[in-house]
Protein backbone atom coordinates (compact mmCIF):
# COMPACT_ATOMS: atom_id res chain seq x y z
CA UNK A 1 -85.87 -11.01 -68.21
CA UNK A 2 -85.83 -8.92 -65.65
CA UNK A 3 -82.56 -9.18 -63.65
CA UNK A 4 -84.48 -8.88 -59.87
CA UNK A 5 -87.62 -10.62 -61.56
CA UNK A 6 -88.64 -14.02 -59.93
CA UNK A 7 -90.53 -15.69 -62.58
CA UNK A 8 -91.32 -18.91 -60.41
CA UNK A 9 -93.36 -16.98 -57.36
CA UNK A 10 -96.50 -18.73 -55.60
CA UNK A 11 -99.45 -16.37 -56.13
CA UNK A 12 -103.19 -16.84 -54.62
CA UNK A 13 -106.27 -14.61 -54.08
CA UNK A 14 -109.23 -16.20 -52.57
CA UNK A 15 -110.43 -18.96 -55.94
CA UNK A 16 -107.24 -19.29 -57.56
CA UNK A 17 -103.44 -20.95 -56.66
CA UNK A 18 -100.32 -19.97 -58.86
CA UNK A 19 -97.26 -22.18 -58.59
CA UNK A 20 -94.19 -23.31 -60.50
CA UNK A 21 -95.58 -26.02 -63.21
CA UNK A 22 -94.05 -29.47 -62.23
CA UNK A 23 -93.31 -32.57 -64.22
CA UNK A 24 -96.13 -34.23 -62.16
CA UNK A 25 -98.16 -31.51 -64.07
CA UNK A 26 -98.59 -33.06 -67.75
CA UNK A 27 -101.65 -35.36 -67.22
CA UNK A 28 -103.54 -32.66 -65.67
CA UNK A 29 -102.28 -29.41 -67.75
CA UNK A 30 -102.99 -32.04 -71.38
CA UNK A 31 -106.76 -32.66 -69.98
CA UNK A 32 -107.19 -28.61 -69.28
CA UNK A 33 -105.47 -28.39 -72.45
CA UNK A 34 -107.59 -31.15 -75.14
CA UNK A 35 -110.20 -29.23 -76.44
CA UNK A 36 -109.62 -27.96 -79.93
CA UNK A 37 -111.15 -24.80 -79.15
CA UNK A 38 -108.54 -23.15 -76.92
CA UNK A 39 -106.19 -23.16 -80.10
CA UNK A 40 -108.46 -22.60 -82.90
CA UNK A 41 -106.92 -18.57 -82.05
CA UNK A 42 -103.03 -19.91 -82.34
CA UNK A 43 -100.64 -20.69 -84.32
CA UNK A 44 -100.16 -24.44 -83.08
CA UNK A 45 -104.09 -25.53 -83.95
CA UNK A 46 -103.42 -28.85 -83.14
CA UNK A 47 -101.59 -28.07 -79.74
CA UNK A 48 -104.61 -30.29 -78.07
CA UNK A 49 -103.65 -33.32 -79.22
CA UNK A 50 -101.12 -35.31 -76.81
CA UNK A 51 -98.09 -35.59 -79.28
CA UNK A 52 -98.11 -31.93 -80.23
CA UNK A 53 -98.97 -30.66 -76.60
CA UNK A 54 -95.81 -32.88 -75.17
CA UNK A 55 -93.00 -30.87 -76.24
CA UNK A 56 -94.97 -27.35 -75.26
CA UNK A 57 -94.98 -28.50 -71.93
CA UNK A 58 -91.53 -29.99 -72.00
CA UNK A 59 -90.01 -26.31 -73.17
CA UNK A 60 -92.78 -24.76 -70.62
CA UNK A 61 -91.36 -26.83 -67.72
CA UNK A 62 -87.69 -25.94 -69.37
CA UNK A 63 -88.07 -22.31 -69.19
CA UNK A 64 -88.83 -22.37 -65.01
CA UNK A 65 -91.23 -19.52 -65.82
CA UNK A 66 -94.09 -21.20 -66.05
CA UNK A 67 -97.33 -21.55 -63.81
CA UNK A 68 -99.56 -23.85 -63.29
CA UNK A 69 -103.14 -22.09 -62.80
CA UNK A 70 -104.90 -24.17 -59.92
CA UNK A 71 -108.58 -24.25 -58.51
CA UNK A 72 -107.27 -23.00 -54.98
CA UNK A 73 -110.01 -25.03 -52.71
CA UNK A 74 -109.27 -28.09 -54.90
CA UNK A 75 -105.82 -28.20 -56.47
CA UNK A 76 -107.38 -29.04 -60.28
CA UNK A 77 -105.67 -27.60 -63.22
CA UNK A 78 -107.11 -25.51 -65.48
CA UNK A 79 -104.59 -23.88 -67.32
CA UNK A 80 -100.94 -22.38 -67.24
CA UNK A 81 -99.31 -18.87 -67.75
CA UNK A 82 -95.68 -17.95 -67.75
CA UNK A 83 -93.90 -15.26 -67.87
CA UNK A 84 -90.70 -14.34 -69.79
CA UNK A 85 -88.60 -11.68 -71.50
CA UNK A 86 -89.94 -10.07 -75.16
CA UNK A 87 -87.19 -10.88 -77.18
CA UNK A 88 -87.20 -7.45 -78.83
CA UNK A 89 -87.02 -5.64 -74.88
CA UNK A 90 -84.20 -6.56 -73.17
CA UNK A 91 -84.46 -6.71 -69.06
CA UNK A 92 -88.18 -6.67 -69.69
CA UNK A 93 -91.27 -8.42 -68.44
CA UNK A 94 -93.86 -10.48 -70.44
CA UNK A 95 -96.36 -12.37 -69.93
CA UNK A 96 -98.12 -14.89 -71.95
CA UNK A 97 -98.71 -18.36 -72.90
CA UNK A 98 -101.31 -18.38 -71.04
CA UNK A 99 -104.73 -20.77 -71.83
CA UNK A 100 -107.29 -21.88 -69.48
CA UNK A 101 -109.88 -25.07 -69.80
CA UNK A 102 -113.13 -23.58 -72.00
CA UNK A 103 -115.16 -24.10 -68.87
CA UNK A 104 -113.38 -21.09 -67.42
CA UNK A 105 -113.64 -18.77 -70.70
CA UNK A 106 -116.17 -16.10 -70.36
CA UNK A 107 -116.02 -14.85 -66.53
CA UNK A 108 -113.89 -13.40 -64.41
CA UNK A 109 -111.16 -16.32 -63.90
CA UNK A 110 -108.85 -14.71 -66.61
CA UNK A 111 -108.70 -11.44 -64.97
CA UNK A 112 -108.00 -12.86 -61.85
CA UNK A 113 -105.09 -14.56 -62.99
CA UNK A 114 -103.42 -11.87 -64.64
CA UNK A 115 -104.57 -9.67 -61.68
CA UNK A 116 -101.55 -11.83 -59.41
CA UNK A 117 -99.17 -11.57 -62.48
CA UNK A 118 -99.24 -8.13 -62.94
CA UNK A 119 -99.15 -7.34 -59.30
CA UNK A 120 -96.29 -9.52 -59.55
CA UNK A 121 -94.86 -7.93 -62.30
CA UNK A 122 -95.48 -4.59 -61.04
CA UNK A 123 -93.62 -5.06 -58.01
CA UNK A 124 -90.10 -5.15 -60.41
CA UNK A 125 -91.34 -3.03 -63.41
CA UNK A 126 -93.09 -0.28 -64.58
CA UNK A 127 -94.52 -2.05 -67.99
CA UNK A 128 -95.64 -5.10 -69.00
CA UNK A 129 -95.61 -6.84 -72.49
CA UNK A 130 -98.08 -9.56 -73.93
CA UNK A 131 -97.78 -10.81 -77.53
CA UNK A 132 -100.75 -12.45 -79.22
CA UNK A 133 -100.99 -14.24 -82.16
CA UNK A 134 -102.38 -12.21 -85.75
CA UNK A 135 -105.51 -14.23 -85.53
CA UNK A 136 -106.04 -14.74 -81.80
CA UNK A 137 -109.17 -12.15 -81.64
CA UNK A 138 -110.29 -14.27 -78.27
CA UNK A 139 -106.95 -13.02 -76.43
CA UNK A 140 -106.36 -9.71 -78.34
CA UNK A 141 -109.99 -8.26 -76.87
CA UNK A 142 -108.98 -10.09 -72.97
CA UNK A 143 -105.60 -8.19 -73.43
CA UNK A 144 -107.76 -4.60 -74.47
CA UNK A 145 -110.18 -5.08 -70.91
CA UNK A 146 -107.31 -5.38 -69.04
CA UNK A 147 -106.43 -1.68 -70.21
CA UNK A 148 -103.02 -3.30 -72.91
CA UNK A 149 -102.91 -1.05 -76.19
CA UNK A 150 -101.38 -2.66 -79.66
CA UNK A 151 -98.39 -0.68 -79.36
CA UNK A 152 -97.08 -2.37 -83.15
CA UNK A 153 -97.01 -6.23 -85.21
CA UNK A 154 -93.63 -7.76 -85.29
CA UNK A 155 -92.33 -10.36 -86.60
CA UNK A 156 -90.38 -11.38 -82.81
CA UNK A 157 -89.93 -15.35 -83.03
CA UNK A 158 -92.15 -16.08 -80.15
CA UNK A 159 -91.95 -19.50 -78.90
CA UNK A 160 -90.00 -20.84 -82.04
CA UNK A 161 -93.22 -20.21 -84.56
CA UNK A 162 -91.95 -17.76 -86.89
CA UNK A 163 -93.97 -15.01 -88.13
CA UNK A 164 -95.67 -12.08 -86.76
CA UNK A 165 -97.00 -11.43 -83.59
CA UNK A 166 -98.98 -8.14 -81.91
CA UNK A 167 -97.48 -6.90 -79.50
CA UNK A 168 -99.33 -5.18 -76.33
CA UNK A 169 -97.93 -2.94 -73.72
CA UNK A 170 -99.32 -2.48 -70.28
CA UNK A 171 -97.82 0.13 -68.32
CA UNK A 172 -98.33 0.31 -64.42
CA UNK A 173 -100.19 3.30 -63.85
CA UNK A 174 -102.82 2.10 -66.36
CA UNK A 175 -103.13 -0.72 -64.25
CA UNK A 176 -103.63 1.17 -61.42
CA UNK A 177 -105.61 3.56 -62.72
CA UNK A 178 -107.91 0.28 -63.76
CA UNK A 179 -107.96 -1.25 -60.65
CA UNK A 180 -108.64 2.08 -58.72
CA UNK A 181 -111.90 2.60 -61.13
């Protein structure tokens, strides 16, 4: 990553809280996590269930990357992002791993958390990368509204699944340009 990147920050806007993930943080981040749905789109389908979801947050509290996305008047989890370094872009900045509960699919709750990561981002770099799984249409058309384009499918070793992944690149003036609009 990024060598004057803090991947840990505390980020807020006026519905949503952004802080390092804790230990404390299983319980909550499993029941945001347990319906099937939010990984029909993945590679891990059966990430939902407790045993296979353990280890994933094990290596996401590991990495010290990862945040827990929080209801900001209440403190409930709904989901997690993190950001990291594309292993084919060295000194880069990524961001992904991200899922939210289905009851916050569909309106604006995804944009606002990738609004505070990418102003985050943006603060250190001038382009962002997201990888996405083959089959992961759900993400792949979030990742296009946010103004990303499929810059190429490689097979980068994301997350220890093998295989290939799409890879999206979202420079900084785009995102301006976006938010501007």
């Amino acid at each position: 990553m990024h060598p004057d990147f803090d991947p840990q920050p505390i980020l807020s806007d006026d519905i949503l809280l952004l802080r390092p993930l804790r230990a404390d943080d299983l319980d909550p981040l499993h029941t945001a996590a347990s319906d099937p749905a939010i990984w029909a789109g993945h590679p891990v389908k059966n990430r939902h269930q407790r045993a296979v979801f353990e280890p994933y947050f094990a290596t996401l509290l590991d990495t010290q990357a990862t945040l827990a996305v929080t209801l900001r008047k209440t403190g409930q989890i709904i989901g997690c992002s993190r950001y990291y370094a594309a292993p084919d872009h060295a000194n880069s900045v990524s961001i992904g791993y991200t899922f939210l509960a289905k009851d916050w699919w569909g309106g604006s709750t995804n944009l606002a958390l990738k609004t505070l990561m990418l102003a985050h981002a943006f603060a250190c770099v001038d382009t962002v990368w997201l990888h996405i799984g083959l089959d992961n249409i759900r993400s792949q058309k979030a990742t296009a509204k946010l103004g990303a384009v499929h810059a190429y499918d490689g097979d980068i070793g994301l997350g220890g699944v093998p295989g290939m992944w799409q890879c999206w690149r979202l420079e900084k003036s785009v995102w301006t340009a976006r938010l501007s609009a």
